[in-house]
Structure formats: C-alpha cells, structure tokens
Coordinates of C-alpha atoms in Angstrom, one line a residue:
Chain L
M26 CA 103.9 58.9 71.8
S27 CA 102.1 60.8 74.5
F28 CA 100.1 59.6 77.4
W29 CA 96.4 59.2 77.0
V30 CA 96.0 61.8 79.7
D31 CA 97.5 64.5 77.6
K32 CA 96.4 63.2 74.2
H33 CA 92.7 63.0 75.0
R34 CA 92.5 66.2 77.1
P35 CA 89.5 68.3 76.0
K36 CA 90.6 71.5 74.5
L37 CA 87.3 73.5 74.5
L38 CA 84.9 74.4 77.2
G39 CA 82.1 72.9 75.1
K40 CA 83.9 69.5 74.9
L41 CA 84.4 68.9 78.6
D42 CA 83.0 65.5 79.8
Y43 CA 81.5 66.5 83.1
H44 CA 80.4 69.5 85.1
K45 CA 78.8 70.7 81.9
E46 CA 76.7 73.3 83.6
Q47 CA 79.7 74.9 85.1
A48 CA 81.4 74.8 81.7
A49 CA 78.5 76.7 80.2
K50 CA 78.7 79.3 82.9
L51 CA 82.4 79.7 82.4
K52 CA 81.9 80.1 78.7
K53 CA 79.4 82.8 79.3
L54 CA 81.8 84.5 81.7
V55 CA 84.6 84.5 79.1
S56 CA 82.4 85.4 76.1
T57 CA 82.0 89.0 77.4
G58 CA 85.8 89.3 76.7
D59 CA 86.6 90.2 80.2
F60 CA 86.6 88.3 83.5
P61 CA 87.6 88.8 87.1
H62 CA 90.6 87.1 88.8
L63 CA 89.8 83.4 89.2
L64 CA 90.6 81.1 92.0
V65 CA 90.2 77.5 90.8
Y66 CA 90.2 74.9 93.5
G67 CA 89.5 71.2 93.8
P68 CA 91.1 67.8 94.6
S69 CA 93.9 66.6 92.3
G70 CA 92.9 64.9 89.1
A71 CA 89.6 66.7 88.9
G72 CA 90.4 68.7 85.8
K73 CA 91.3 72.1 87.2
K74 CA 94.2 72.7 84.7
T75 CA 92.1 71.4 81.8
R76 CA 89.4 73.9 82.6
I77 CA 91.9 76.7 82.8
M78 CA 93.5 75.9 79.5
C79 CA 90.0 75.7 77.9
I80 CA 89.2 79.2 79.3
L81 CA 92.5 80.6 77.9
K82 CA 91.8 79.0 74.5
E83 CA 88.3 80.4 74.5
L84 CA 89.7 83.8 75.3
Y85 CA 92.7 84.0 72.9
G86 CA 92.2 81.3 70.3
P87 CA 94.7 78.6 69.3
G88 CA 97.7 81.0 69.9
V89 CA 97.8 79.9 73.6
E90 CA 98.9 76.4 72.6
R91 CA 102.2 77.6 71.2
L92 CA 104.1 77.3 74.4
R93 CA 107.7 78.0 75.2
I94 CA 109.7 77.3 78.3
E95 CA 111.7 80.2 79.7
H96 CA 114.2 80.2 82.5
Q97 CA 114.0 83.4 84.5
T98 CA 116.3 84.6 87.2
F99 CA 115.4 86.9 90.0
T100 CA 117.7 88.6 92.4
T101 CA 116.6 88.8 96.0
P102 CA 117.5 91.8 98.2
S103 CA 120.2 89.7 99.8
K104 CA 121.8 89.4 96.3
R105 CA 120.8 85.8 96.0
K106 CA 119.8 84.5 92.6
V107 CA 116.6 82.5 92.3
E108 CA 116.1 80.6 89.1
I109 CA 112.6 79.5 88.0
S110 CA 111.2 78.1 84.9
T111 CA 108.0 79.4 83.4
V112 CA 105.8 78.2 80.6
A113 CA 104.5 81.0 78.4
S114 CA 102.6 81.8 75.3
N115 CA 102.1 85.2 73.8
F116 CA 99.1 85.7 75.9
H117 CA 99.7 84.1 79.2
I118 CA 102.5 83.0 81.5
E119 CA 102.3 80.0 83.8
V120 CA 104.5 79.6 86.9
N121 CA 104.7 77.5 90.0
P122 CA 106.0 80.0 92.5
S123 CA 106.4 77.5 95.3
D124 CA 109.5 76.3 93.3
A125 CA 111.2 79.3 94.6
G126 CA 110.9 78.3 98.2
I127 CA 111.0 81.2 100.7
Y128 CA 111.8 83.7 97.9
D129 CA 108.4 83.3 96.3
R130 CA 107.2 86.8 97.1
I131 CA 109.9 88.3 95.0
V132 CA 109.3 85.9 92.1
I133 CA 105.6 86.7 92.1
Q134 CA 105.9 90.4 92.3
E135 CA 108.6 90.7 89.7
L136 CA 106.9 88.4 87.4
I137 CA 103.6 90.2 87.5
K138 CA 105.3 93.5 87.2
T139 CA 107.2 92.5 84.1
T140 CA 104.1 90.8 82.5
A141 CA 101.7 93.6 83.4
S142 CA 103.9 96.5 82.5
T143 CA 104.3 95.6 78.8
Q144 CA 101.1 96.3 76.9
Q145 CA 100.0 94.2 74.0
L146 CA 101.1 95.7 70.7
E147 CA 98.0 95.3 68.7
T148 CA 95.3 96.2 71.1
G149 CA 92.7 96.2 68.3
S150 CA 92.9 92.5 67.5
M151 CA 93.8 91.2 70.9
K152 CA 92.6 91.5 74.5
D153 CA 94.3 94.3 76.3
F154 CA 95.2 92.1 79.2
K155 CA 97.5 89.1 79.7
V156 CA 96.9 86.2 82.1
V157 CA 99.2 85.1 84.8
L158 CA 98.5 81.6 85.9
L159 CA 99.9 80.6 89.3
T160 CA 99.7 77.0 90.3
E161 CA 99.9 75.5 93.8
V162 CA 98.9 78.8 95.5
D163 CA 98.2 77.0 98.7
R164 CA 101.9 76.3 99.1
L165 CA 102.8 80.0 98.9
T166 CA 104.1 81.6 102.0
K167 CA 102.0 84.1 103.8
E168 CA 104.3 87.0 102.8
A169 CA 103.9 86.1 99.2
Q170 CA 100.2 86.0 99.5
H171 CA 100.1 89.4 101.1
G172 CA 102.4 90.7 98.4
L173 CA 100.1 89.3 95.8
R174 CA 97.1 91.1 96.9
R175 CA 98.6 94.5 96.4
T176 CA 100.0 93.5 93.0
M177 CA 96.6 92.2 92.1
E178 CA 94.9 95.5 92.6
K179 CA 97.6 97.6 91.1
Y180 CA 97.7 95.9 87.7
T181 CA 94.1 94.9 87.1
S182 CA 93.9 96.9 83.8
T183 CA 96.7 94.9 82.1
C184 CA 96.8 91.6 83.8
R185 CA 94.4 89.0 85.1
L186 CA 95.3 86.3 87.5
I187 CA 94.2 82.7 87.5
L188 CA 95.1 80.9 90.7
C189 CA 95.0 77.2 91.0
C190 CA 95.1 75.3 94.2
N191 CA 93.8 72.1 96.0
S192 CA 92.2 73.9 98.9
T193 CA 91.3 77.4 99.7
S194 CA 91.9 76.8 103.4
K195 CA 95.5 77.9 103.0
V196 CA 94.7 81.0 100.9
I197 CA 94.4 84.1 102.9
P198 CA 90.8 85.6 103.0
A199 CA 92.1 88.9 101.4
I200 CA 92.9 87.0 98.2
R201 CA 89.8 84.9 98.3
S202 CA 87.6 88.0 98.5
R203 CA 89.3 89.4 95.4
C204 CA 88.7 86.4 93.2
L205 CA 85.8 84.5 91.8
G206 CA 86.1 81.0 93.2
V207 CA 85.5 78.2 90.8
R208 CA 85.1 74.8 92.5
V209 CA 86.0 71.8 90.5
A210 CA 84.7 68.7 92.2
A211 CA 86.2 65.3 91.5
P212 CA 84.3 63.3 88.8
S213 CA 82.0 60.6 90.1
E214 CA 82.9 56.9 89.5
T215 CA 80.3 56.6 86.8
E216 CA 81.7 59.6 85.0
I217 CA 85.2 58.1 85.2
V218 CA 83.9 54.9 83.7
Q219 CA 82.3 56.8 80.9
I220 CA 85.5 58.7 80.2
L221 CA 87.6 55.5 80.3
Q222 CA 85.2 53.9 77.8
S223 CA 85.2 56.8 75.4
T224 CA 89.0 57.1 75.6
C225 CA 89.5 53.4 74.8
K226 CA 87.1 53.8 71.9
K227 CA 89.3 56.6 70.5
E228 CA 92.3 54.3 70.9
N229 CA 90.4 51.5 69.1
L230 CA 90.4 49.3 72.2
T231 CA 87.6 47.5 73.9
L232 CA 87.3 47.9 77.6
P233 CA 85.2 45.5 79.6
P234 CA 82.8 47.4 81.9
E235 CA 83.9 45.4 85.0
L236 CA 87.5 46.4 84.5
A237 CA 86.5 50.0 83.9
K238 CA 84.5 49.9 87.2
N239 CA 87.5 48.4 89.0
I240 CA 89.9 51.1 87.8
A241 CA 87.4 53.8 88.7
V242 CA 87.0 52.5 92.3
K243 CA 90.7 52.2 92.7
S244 CA 91.6 55.6 91.3
N245 CA 89.8 57.3 94.3
R246 CA 87.9 59.6 91.8
N247 CA 91.2 60.9 90.4
L248 CA 90.7 61.0 86.7
R249 CA 94.4 61.4 85.9
K250 CA 95.2 58.4 88.0
A251 CA 92.4 56.4 86.4
L252 CA 93.6 57.1 82.8
L253 CA 97.2 56.3 83.7
M254 CA 96.1 53.0 85.4
C255 CA 94.1 52.2 82.4
E256 CA 97.1 52.7 80.1
A257 CA 99.2 50.6 82.5
C258 CA 96.7 47.8 82.3
K259 CA 96.9 48.0 78.5
V260 CA 100.7 47.6 78.6
Q261 CA 100.3 44.7 81.0
Q262 CA 97.8 42.7 79.0
Y263 CA 95.8 43.3 75.9
P264 CA 93.1 42.3 75.0
F265 CA 91.7 43.1 78.4
S266 CA 90.0 40.4 80.4
H267 CA 87.2 41.5 82.6
D268 CA 88.8 40.3 85.8
Q269 CA 92.2 41.6 85.1
S270 CA 94.0 42.9 88.2
V271 CA 94.7 46.6 88.2
P272 CA 98.4 47.0 89.0
D273 CA 99.3 48.7 92.3
A274 CA 102.2 51.0 92.5
D275 CA 105.2 49.3 94.1
W276 CA 105.3 51.6 97.0
E277 CA 101.7 51.0 97.8
V278 CA 102.4 47.3 98.2
F279 CA 105.4 48.0 100.2
L280 CA 103.5 50.3 102.5
R281 CA 100.8 47.7 103.0
A282 CA 103.5 45.1 104.0
T283 CA 104.9 47.7 106.5
A284 CA 101.5 48.1 108.1
N285 CA 101.1 44.4 108.4
Q286 CA 104.4 44.2 110.2
I287 CA 103.3 46.8 112.7
V288 CA 100.2 44.9 113.5
Q289 CA 102.0 41.6 113.8
Q290 CA 104.4 42.4 116.5
Q291 CA 104.8 45.4 118.8
S292 CA 108.4 45.5 120.1
P293 CA 111.3 47.9 120.0
K294 CA 113.0 45.4 117.7
Q295 CA 110.1 45.5 115.2
L296 CA 110.1 49.3 115.4
L297 CA 113.7 49.3 114.2
V298 CA 112.6 47.1 111.2
V299 CA 109.8 49.5 110.4
R300 CA 112.1 52.4 110.6
G301 CA 114.3 50.9 108.0
R302 CA 111.3 50.5 105.7
L303 CA 110.1 54.0 106.3
Y304 CA 113.5 55.3 105.4
E305 CA 113.3 53.2 102.2
L306 CA 110.0 54.9 101.3
L307 CA 111.2 58.4 102.0
S308 CA 114.4 57.8 100.0
H309 CA 112.2 56.9 97.1
C310 CA 110.6 60.3 97.3
I311 CA 107.2 59.3 98.6
P312 CA 105.9 62.3 100.4
P313 CA 105.7 61.8 104.1
D314 CA 102.0 62.9 104.4
I315 CA 101.1 60.2 101.9
I316 CA 103.0 57.6 103.8
L317 CA 101.3 58.5 107.0
K318 CA 97.8 58.5 105.4
G319 CA 98.5 55.2 103.7
L320 CA 99.7 53.6 106.9
L321 CA 96.7 54.9 108.8
E322 CA 94.3 53.5 106.3
E323 CA 95.9 50.1 106.4
L324 CA 96.2 50.0 110.2
L325 CA 92.6 51.0 110.7
K326 CA 91.5 47.9 109.0
S327 CA 92.8 45.8 111.9
C328 CA 91.4 48.1 114.7
D329 CA 88.1 48.0 116.5
G330 CA 85.6 50.8 116.6
A331 CA 86.8 52.8 119.6
L332 CA 90.4 52.3 118.7
K333 CA 89.7 53.6 115.2
S334 CA 88.7 57.0 116.5
E335 CA 91.7 57.2 118.8
M336 CA 94.1 56.2 116.0
S337 CA 92.7 58.9 113.6
Q338 CA 93.1 61.5 116.3
I339 CA 96.7 60.4 116.9
A340 CA 97.4 60.5 113.2
A341 CA 96.0 64.0 112.9
F342 CA 98.2 65.1 115.7
Y343 CA 101.4 63.7 114.3
E344 CA 100.7 64.8 110.8
H345 CA 100.3 68.4 112.1
R346 CA 103.7 68.1 113.9
M347 CA 105.2 66.8 110.7
Q348 CA 104.1 69.8 108.8
Q349 CA 105.7 72.1 111.3
G350 CA 108.9 70.2 111.8
N351 CA 111.4 69.6 109.1
K352 CA 112.5 66.0 109.6
A353 CA 109.5 63.8 108.7
I354 CA 111.0 60.5 109.9
Y355 CA 110.8 61.5 113.6
H356 CA 107.1 62.0 113.3
L357 CA 106.4 59.0 111.3
E358 CA 108.3 56.9 113.8
A359 CA 106.6 58.5 116.7
F360 CA 103.3 57.7 115.1
V361 CA 104.3 54.1 114.7
A362 CA 105.6 53.8 118.2
K363 CA 102.4 55.4 119.6
F364 CA 100.3 53.0 117.5
M365 CA 102.2 50.0 118.8
S366 CA 101.9 51.0 122.4
I367 CA 98.1 51.6 122.2
Y368 CA 97.5 48.5 120.2
K369 CA 99.5 46.4 122.5
R370 CA 97.8 47.8 125.6
Y371 CA 94.5 47.2 123.9
L372 CA 95.4 43.5 123.1
E373 CA 96.6 42.9 126.7
E374 CA 93.5 44.4 128.2
G375 CA 91.5 42.1 125.9
F376 CA 93.3 39.0 127.2
E377 CA 92.9 40.0 130.8
G378 CA 89.2 40.4 130.2
M379 CA 89.1 36.9 128.9
D380 CA 90.8 35.4 131.9
L381 CA 88.3 36.9 134.2
Chain F
M10 CA 107.3 109.6 113.7
E11 CA 107.8 112.4 116.2
K12 CA 110.7 113.9 114.3
Q13 CA 108.9 114.4 111.0
T14 CA 105.6 115.8 112.3
K15 CA 106.3 119.2 110.8
T16 CA 106.3 117.9 107.3
T17 CA 104.5 114.6 107.3
R18 CA 101.3 113.1 108.7
F19 CA 101.0 109.4 109.0
C20 CA 97.9 107.4 108.3
L21 CA 98.0 103.9 109.5
I22 CA 95.4 101.2 108.6
C23 CA 95.1 97.9 110.3
N24 CA 92.6 95.2 111.1
Y25 CA 93.4 94.8 114.8
V26 CA 94.5 97.8 116.9
S27 CA 95.6 95.3 119.5
R28 CA 98.4 94.2 117.3
I29 CA 100.0 97.7 117.0
I30 CA 102.4 98.5 119.8
E31 CA 101.3 100.9 122.5
P32 CA 103.8 103.7 121.8
L33 CA 102.5 103.9 118.2
T34 CA 98.8 103.9 119.1
S35 CA 99.3 106.5 121.8
R36 CA 100.7 108.9 119.1
C37 CA 97.7 108.5 116.9
T38 CA 94.0 109.5 116.9
K39 CA 92.1 106.3 116.6
F40 CA 89.1 105.8 114.4
R41 CA 87.2 102.6 114.7
F42 CA 85.4 101.1 111.8
K43 CA 82.7 98.7 112.8
P44 CA 81.5 96.0 110.5
L45 CA 78.8 97.5 108.2
P46 CA 75.2 96.9 109.3
D47 CA 73.2 94.8 106.9
E48 CA 70.9 97.7 105.9
V49 CA 73.7 99.8 104.7
Q50 CA 75.2 96.9 102.7
L51 CA 71.8 96.2 101.2
E52 CA 71.4 99.8 100.2
K53 CA 74.8 99.9 98.5
L54 CA 74.2 96.6 96.6
G55 CA 70.8 97.9 95.5
Q56 CA 72.4 101.1 94.3
I57 CA 75.1 99.2 92.3
C58 CA 72.4 96.9 90.8
A59 CA 70.4 99.9 89.7
S60 CA 73.3 101.7 88.1
E61 CA 74.7 98.6 86.4
Q62 CA 71.2 97.3 85.5
V63 CA 71.6 94.0 87.2
L64 CA 68.6 91.9 88.0
C65 CA 69.0 90.8 91.6
S66 CA 66.2 89.8 94.0
Q67 CA 66.1 91.0 97.6
E68 CA 66.6 87.4 98.8
A69 CA 69.7 87.0 96.7
M70 CA 71.2 90.2 98.0
K71 CA 70.4 89.1 101.6
A72 CA 72.1 85.8 100.8
I73 CA 75.2 87.7 99.6
I74 CA 75.3 89.7 102.8
L75 CA 74.8 86.7 105.0
H76 CA 77.7 84.8 103.4
T77 CA 80.2 87.7 103.3
E78 CA 79.8 88.5 107.0
G79 CA 80.1 92.2 106.8
D80 CA 82.8 92.4 104.2
L81 CA 81.5 94.8 101.6
R82 CA 84.3 94.4 99.1
K83 CA 83.6 90.7 99.1
A84 CA 79.9 91.3 98.7
I85 CA 80.5 93.5 95.7
T86 CA 82.9 91.0 94.1
Y87 CA 80.3 88.3 94.6
L88 CA 77.7 90.5 93.0
Q89 CA 79.9 91.2 90.0
S90 CA 80.9 87.6 89.6
A91 CA 77.3 86.5 89.9
Q92 CA 76.2 89.0 87.3
K93 CA 78.9 87.6 84.9
L94 CA 77.8 84.0 85.5
Q95 CA 74.0 84.6 85.7
S96 CA 71.5 83.0 83.5
D97 CA 68.9 85.2 81.9
D98 CA 66.4 85.4 84.7
G99 CA 68.5 87.3 87.2
I100 CA 70.8 86.1 90.0
S101 CA 69.6 83.0 91.8
L102 CA 70.3 81.9 95.3
E103 CA 72.2 78.8 94.1
E104 CA 74.6 80.8 92.1
I105 CA 75.5 82.9 95.1
K106 CA 76.0 79.8 97.2
E107 CA 78.3 78.4 94.6
I108 CA 80.3 81.6 94.3
A109 CA 80.6 81.9 98.0
G110 CA 81.8 78.3 98.2
V111 CA 79.2 77.4 100.7
I112 CA 78.7 73.7 101.3
P113 CA 75.1 72.6 100.8
E114 CA 73.2 72.2 104.0
S115 CA 72.4 68.6 103.2
S116 CA 76.1 67.6 103.1
I117 CA 76.7 69.1 106.6
T118 CA 73.6 67.4 108.0
T119 CA 74.7 64.1 106.5
L120 CA 78.2 64.5 108.1
L121 CA 76.7 65.2 111.5
S122 CA 74.1 62.5 111.3
T123 CA 76.7 59.9 110.3
S124 CA 78.9 60.9 113.2
S125 CA 76.0 60.4 115.6
S126 CA 75.3 57.0 114.1
G127 CA 78.6 55.8 115.6
S128 CA 79.9 53.9 112.6
F129 CA 83.5 54.8 111.8
E130 CA 83.5 53.3 108.3
K131 CA 80.4 55.3 107.3
L132 CA 82.0 58.4 108.7
Q133 CA 85.2 57.8 106.9
Q134 CA 83.3 57.5 103.6
A135 CA 81.2 60.6 104.2
V136 CA 84.2 62.7 105.0
K137 CA 86.0 61.5 101.9
E138 CA 83.0 62.3 99.7
V139 CA 82.7 65.9 100.9
L140 CA 86.4 66.6 100.5
L141 CA 86.4 65.1 97.0
E142 CA 83.6 67.5 96.1
G143 CA 86.3 70.1 96.5
F144 CA 85.0 71.8 99.6
P145 CA 87.8 73.4 101.7
A146 CA 88.2 72.1 105.2
A147 CA 88.1 75.5 106.7
Q148 CA 84.6 76.0 105.3
I149 CA 83.5 72.7 106.7
L150 CA 84.8 73.7 110.1
N151 CA 82.9 77.0 109.8
Q152 CA 79.6 75.5 109.0
V153 CA 79.9 72.6 111.4
F154 CA 80.6 75.2 114.1
D155 CA 77.4 77.2 113.3
K156 CA 75.4 74.0 113.3
A157 CA 76.9 72.5 116.5
I158 CA 76.4 75.7 118.5
Q159 CA 72.7 75.9 117.6
D160 CA 72.2 72.2 118.2
Q161 CA 69.5 71.6 120.9
E162 CA 70.4 68.0 121.7
L163 CA 74.0 68.5 122.7
T164 CA 74.7 69.4 126.3
D165 CA 76.9 72.3 127.2
K166 CA 79.7 70.1 128.3
Q167 CA 79.6 68.2 125.0
K168 CA 79.6 71.4 123.1
S169 CA 82.5 72.8 124.9
K170 CA 84.5 69.6 124.3
I171 CA 83.7 69.9 120.6
M172 CA 84.5 73.6 120.4
E173 CA 87.9 73.0 122.1
K174 CA 88.8 70.5 119.4
M175 CA 87.6 72.9 116.7
A176 CA 90.0 75.5 117.9
V177 CA 92.9 73.0 117.8
I178 CA 91.9 71.9 114.3
D179 CA 91.6 75.4 113.0
K180 CA 95.1 76.2 114.2
R181 CA 96.4 73.0 112.7
L182 CA 94.8 73.8 109.4
C183 CA 96.4 77.2 109.4
D184 CA 99.7 75.5 109.9
G185 CA 99.1 73.5 106.7
A186 CA 98.2 70.1 108.1
D187 CA 96.4 67.5 106.0
E188 CA 92.7 68.3 105.6
H189 CA 91.4 64.8 105.5
L190 CA 93.1 63.7 108.7
Q191 CA 92.1 66.9 110.6
I192 CA 88.5 66.7 109.6
M193 CA 88.4 63.0 110.6
D194 CA 89.9 64.0 113.9
L195 CA 87.1 66.6 114.4
F196 CA 84.3 64.2 113.6
T197 CA 85.6 61.3 115.6
V198 CA 85.6 63.7 118.6
I199 CA 82.0 64.7 117.8
M200 CA 81.2 61.0 117.4
D201 CA 82.7 60.2 120.8
Q202 CA 80.7 63.0 122.4
V203 CA 77.4 62.3 120.8
T204 CA 77.4 58.5 121.2
R205 CA 78.7 58.5 124.7
Q206 CA 75.9 58.0 127.2
P207 CA 75.7 60.7 129.8

C-alpha cells in the first residue's frame, strides 16, 4: 500500500489540478523538444516535484518512471570518500547534493561531468540530452554554486539542469540569470478542498465539506501535509464525521505546552524546565528553526500589539544567529530568556501603571 | 606573474576591481566595463528578435531591460525563455514579469498599506500570503526598497531607519536565515515607523 500522496500524484502536465495556465505553458515549452535550464521554486508541498516529473515524462515518455537507486562514491582532493545515493532512469538522474555537506561542489561537478560526457546511444529516437535534477539547491554552498555555473555552460549540448529549491534568495544571481525561473505557488485553500474531495472519491470515501475545509486551513496551504492529514483522519475514524478533530502531530502539542509554560511563569527555574523540553524536541529531530517559529507563533498569541512587533524582531535576530552558529540550543534558550525578561518587565510596568 | 611575462600574458576578469589585491592590479592594464546603456540593449534585443523571427513589442523589450538592470545575458535568457513560453500573439508584459519573478505591484502595495494600518495580525497574514505564493524574500526586499525610497509621506528620518533595517535583513538573508521571520522583522519596523506620531 502506498500513501495517497504518491498514489494520486498526477503524472501528466495536462492532468495537474491547479496552475493550469502554467502547465499549458510548460507543455508548450517542452513540446519543441528542447528547453533551457529550469529553476523551479516555491514553498514546500506546492507541487514542484510533481511538475518536474510531469515535464520529464512529457519529454521522454514512460521510460522515466523506471527508476533505479544507485550509490556513487566520489573522492575529494583530500582523499576523503563521499558517498551519495542518486535516483536515476535512462534519461535523467536526480540527486540531493546537500547530502554531501561541504563536499557538494565535487559531487555536482563529477556527477554532471559523467552524465554529460556519455552521449545517448540512439540519438535518432531519443533526445540528445539528459536531465540532471538537483534538489534543495538553496542549501548548496557558495563554492558549489560557483562551480555549477561553469559546468552548466560547458555541457549545455548534452545535458540540461533542473534545479529545485524553496527560495531563490539563496541561489546566486549568476545561476538565476542562466535559468528560466518557474514559480510554483502554494495551492489556495479552495483548491486543496477540491483535491481532497476528488482524492477521497477515488478511494471510494465520502468526505464532509466541513472536515475538508478544516484540514485545508490546518495544512497551511501545504498539499502534501493536507493529504497526509486526511489519510491520518481516515485511519483514526471512518466514516468521517463533519466535526471530527484533525489530529495534531505530537510535537506540535508539546511545543504549545512549552509556550504556555513560558507565559505562565518567568523565572530562572522555569527556564531550566523549558530547556529540558527544548532538548526533548531537538532530540526527536525537530529542526530548530521550526521550533523557534512554532514557539513565536504561540507566544505571540499572549502578547499585546507593541510587544508583538518587538518579539518578532527578537525572533528574527536569534534565528539568524542560530543559522550562523552550530549549537541550536543556545540560541533557542537565549530567545526564551529574552522573551521572559521582556514579558516580565512588561507585566510589571502594567501593574505599576495600575497602582498609580 | 612577473616571472612568466616572456611566454604568457594573463587576462583577469572580475566583477569588482576593489576586491583584487593592489600588487595584482598594479601589474595590469585596467579596462572598465560600464553597465550597458538601455539603447544598446534595446538595439541588441531587437536585432536578436529580427534574426530569430520573434514577435516582441517595444514595451515588452523595455520591460525586460528594466527588470534585468543592465545584465544583457539575463535579458537575452529572458527573451529566449519568453519566446519558448509565449502564446501566439507575441510576448506579453505579464509573461516577462512572471519569468523575471517580479512580485505584482498590488501585493507590495497591500503589504505596505497593511503595515501602515498598524494591525499586527493583518500584517502577519499578508506576509504569509505573499511568501506562500512562492515569491523569494530577496525580491520582496528589493521591491519594497524601491517603493519606500520613492514614498512621499515618509520623512527622511523614517526612511533612514527603514533602510538601516533593510541592510541588516539583507545580510541575514544572505546568511541563510528564515525568510518569514526576517520579512516580519522588516515590516514590523516599517509599521513602527509609519504609525509612530512625529
């Protein structure tokens, strides 16, 4: 059994559920048999990968769906071996270069070189270029990106690149100017509701519109999340009732409780308790930036107008530091401590004002 | 470099001469390439359009040049991409904006007007919407900058406060900080500045 997310993923550009106009344009682009390098960007769960796979299928036919996983090893100049797994068909190769950490430049260059230097055997029946699909380009180091731009130009005749990332802010301008940018916006809530309905129909389930709406709101316009939530609801209770609660992830509940504790009491002792809880979250592999954002969102609910701006500025400051540093817990704790101090000061000032 | 002058000549290319160390620059003859003036770019694009038989209006070409900020390679890539995506009646302005990843004017105006309304919740919602549309934070920063600098209602002092924050945010974004938090940071500063009574 596979998840609904994978099972009901559209396979053709014509079958996509939303951004139909864009799909038509992409189809036109591909129909000429050739296309420029692509830079696909958008928030997660918006359908970037789906669109890329559709493009590939449009280009090469069903052959791209026969995938194989390969493990490749690359040797760095310092004789270190870097192992990386790639997903490939006869026509394309997909790799997440950020898996290689700081050695990503070597991985990218070697990979493109090996892919691009072998020509297709039957040039008559096939396209004479292969596609290299790089995911999470925004997490590449700057050196890798600079390496990429040379490689891109050198092998244009035998190889096309499709780059996939969440935001182009972290992609250097030199790469951006060599690619055709394709923006994939997150689906709107109504679009998500429609997709949930049609998926449930395919599964022979009936989904009450209220529940669909609830899931759509809760998913934050992330289609993948919405479908997973919907499936989770089904496991929890079927037939659906229209006021069924959508289950939250455990860590979300835990984070909310942590935020409550911070608001309740501001003391060094409480800080110690909160630290324990933050450690707990981190050790369950919840990314620190998500923890910080979640905390902020919950904490803001109990703040007043002016305090809200101040808090978001502080959160932005500590998040930046967290990205630069390498121990997230310090920065999370610093944020909590700062919040406590400001909040406490604010409360005390409020009381004094009342006395006068 | 000095040792090999008999057999080799070096040709160095860079974006900023200030980043090359003095001993190197003093050994070279310098040629400065200024950003291309608009007329030259327009002429080149027109030339390409003619030889590739592409339908492209003068307005569309001007839009390309405006959004590429003097980068001819980018302009030509845009032109080629637009040609591949175009509908039958030539290249339209909207297509160019989409390719260039420009955020619609209306979104930026909404963001700025919500921040001057002083409601934090509304602002939070508006920022979320724009980011979910997939627009990169750096682009938001760019366009807000252009808008803010031309704004007639802001005083110089307010502007300088906002610009200072923008510089900080830009640096943070380059370091890979979270986009949502940073953009929120920027707009709360703008909100503070706009709503505060002088």
